XYZ file of C-alpha atoms in Angstrom:
117
model
C 0.997 16.635 3.506
C 0.175 13.354 1.816
C -2.925 13.086 -0.344
C -4.284 9.828 -1.730
C -6.935 9.423 -4.421
C -7.794 7.804 -7.739
C -6.622 9.301 -11.004
C -9.735 10.480 -12.831
C -8.203 12.476 -15.699
C -4.843 13.212 -17.298
C -5.049 16.942 -17.974
C -1.655 17.103 -19.677
C 1.843 15.738 -19.152
C 2.396 17.468 -15.816
C -1.134 17.854 -14.423
C -3.534 15.179 -13.183
C -7.079 15.402 -11.889
C -7.311 13.262 -8.779
C -10.995 13.162 -7.972
C -11.471 16.901 -8.632
C -8.153 17.950 -7.086
C -5.825 19.130 -9.814
C -2.219 18.201 -9.075
C 0.697 19.888 -10.838
C 3.907 17.830 -10.789
C 6.628 19.555 -8.777
C 9.994 20.468 -10.306
C 9.174 19.413 -13.870
C 7.610 21.115 -16.862
C 6.169 19.413 -19.943
C 5.543 20.956 -23.352
C 2.187 22.687 -23.764
C -0.548 21.710 -26.231
C 0.750 22.044 -29.785
C 4.426 22.103 -28.763
C 6.886 19.396 -29.768
C 6.858 16.588 -27.202
C 3.392 17.354 -25.760
C 1.783 14.111 -26.935
C 4.740 11.980 -25.831
C 4.746 13.505 -22.343
C 0.989 13.063 -21.958
C 1.196 9.458 -23.203
C 3.957 8.663 -20.695
C 1.846 10.130 -17.892
C -1.181 8.125 -19.076
C 0.939 4.964 -19.211
C 2.527 5.398 -15.780
C -0.610 6.625 -14.040
C -3.641 5.453 -16.041
C -7.131 6.631 -15.205
C -8.377 4.669 -12.213
C -4.898 4.343 -10.704
C -4.326 4.757 -7.014
C -2.255 7.906 -6.672
C -0.319 9.158 -3.675
C 0.727 12.810 -3.681
C 3.399 14.309 -1.460
C 2.535 18.018 -1.494
C 5.476 20.371 -1.962
C 5.673 22.193 1.385
C 7.740 24.909 -0.289
C 4.950 25.687 -2.750
C 1.787 25.434 -0.679
C 0.348 28.429 -2.528
C -0.248 26.171 -5.511
C -0.216 27.017 -9.177
C -3.387 28.309 -10.827
C -5.472 26.545 -8.176
C -3.524 23.294 -8.446
C -1.833 21.430 -5.622
C 1.884 21.003 -6.388
C 3.597 17.753 -5.499
C 5.353 14.526 -6.275
C 3.025 11.765 -7.486
C 3.402 8.007 -7.037
C 0.962 5.727 -8.892
C -0.134 2.182 -8.097
C 2.489 1.651 -5.418
C 5.420 2.464 -7.713
C 8.424 3.494 -5.608
C 9.603 5.891 -8.314
C 7.631 9.096 -8.719
C 5.926 10.066 -11.942
C 7.955 13.288 -11.742
C 11.232 11.356 -11.833
C 10.090 8.941 -14.543
C 9.161 11.811 -16.862
C 12.492 13.542 -16.198
C 14.618 10.422 -16.716
C 12.759 9.576 -19.939
C 13.372 13.088 -21.281
C 9.663 13.951 -21.488
C 10.035 17.044 -19.298
C 12.589 19.647 -18.388
C 13.601 20.494 -14.856
C 11.723 23.569 -13.646
C 14.794 25.367 -12.270
C 12.793 28.447 -11.220
C 11.750 26.524 -8.114
C 15.122 25.147 -7.023
C 15.241 27.707 -4.192
C 11.734 27.069 -2.872
C 10.762 23.439 -3.467
C 11.207 20.951 -0.665
C 12.190 18.442 -3.372
C 15.067 20.480 -4.832
C 17.654 18.337 -3.025
C 16.256 14.996 -4.199
C 18.730 12.963 -6.290
C 16.449 12.997 -9.354
C 16.356 16.805 -9.204
C 20.009 17.557 -8.439
C 21.126 15.181 -11.192
C 19.345 17.380 -13.729
C 20.330 20.820 -12.526
C 19.265 22.100 -9.092
């Protein structure tokens, strides 16, 4: 399922609020508040998908159950052909969330397999 909205809040490096729909980035995991790299990951997300951006989400069909009430997916901002998920991974702001390699529909994408799935 594709979901389109405006970015209204950056919750943290791997979660965005898109008009009251919280979206957790699929296949990546950023440091939590207080951990090394948290601020850098959040700043990269804010830079790539600033508040007010048009965001397109491709929901992960392998994880439709969500995560703590969040939709899980790959996010593209402002017409960028490269996902926010991939940008964060390539820039070293996140680690690959290998726990979901067997369930995510995105586990065979080049940006995921390059880093471990």
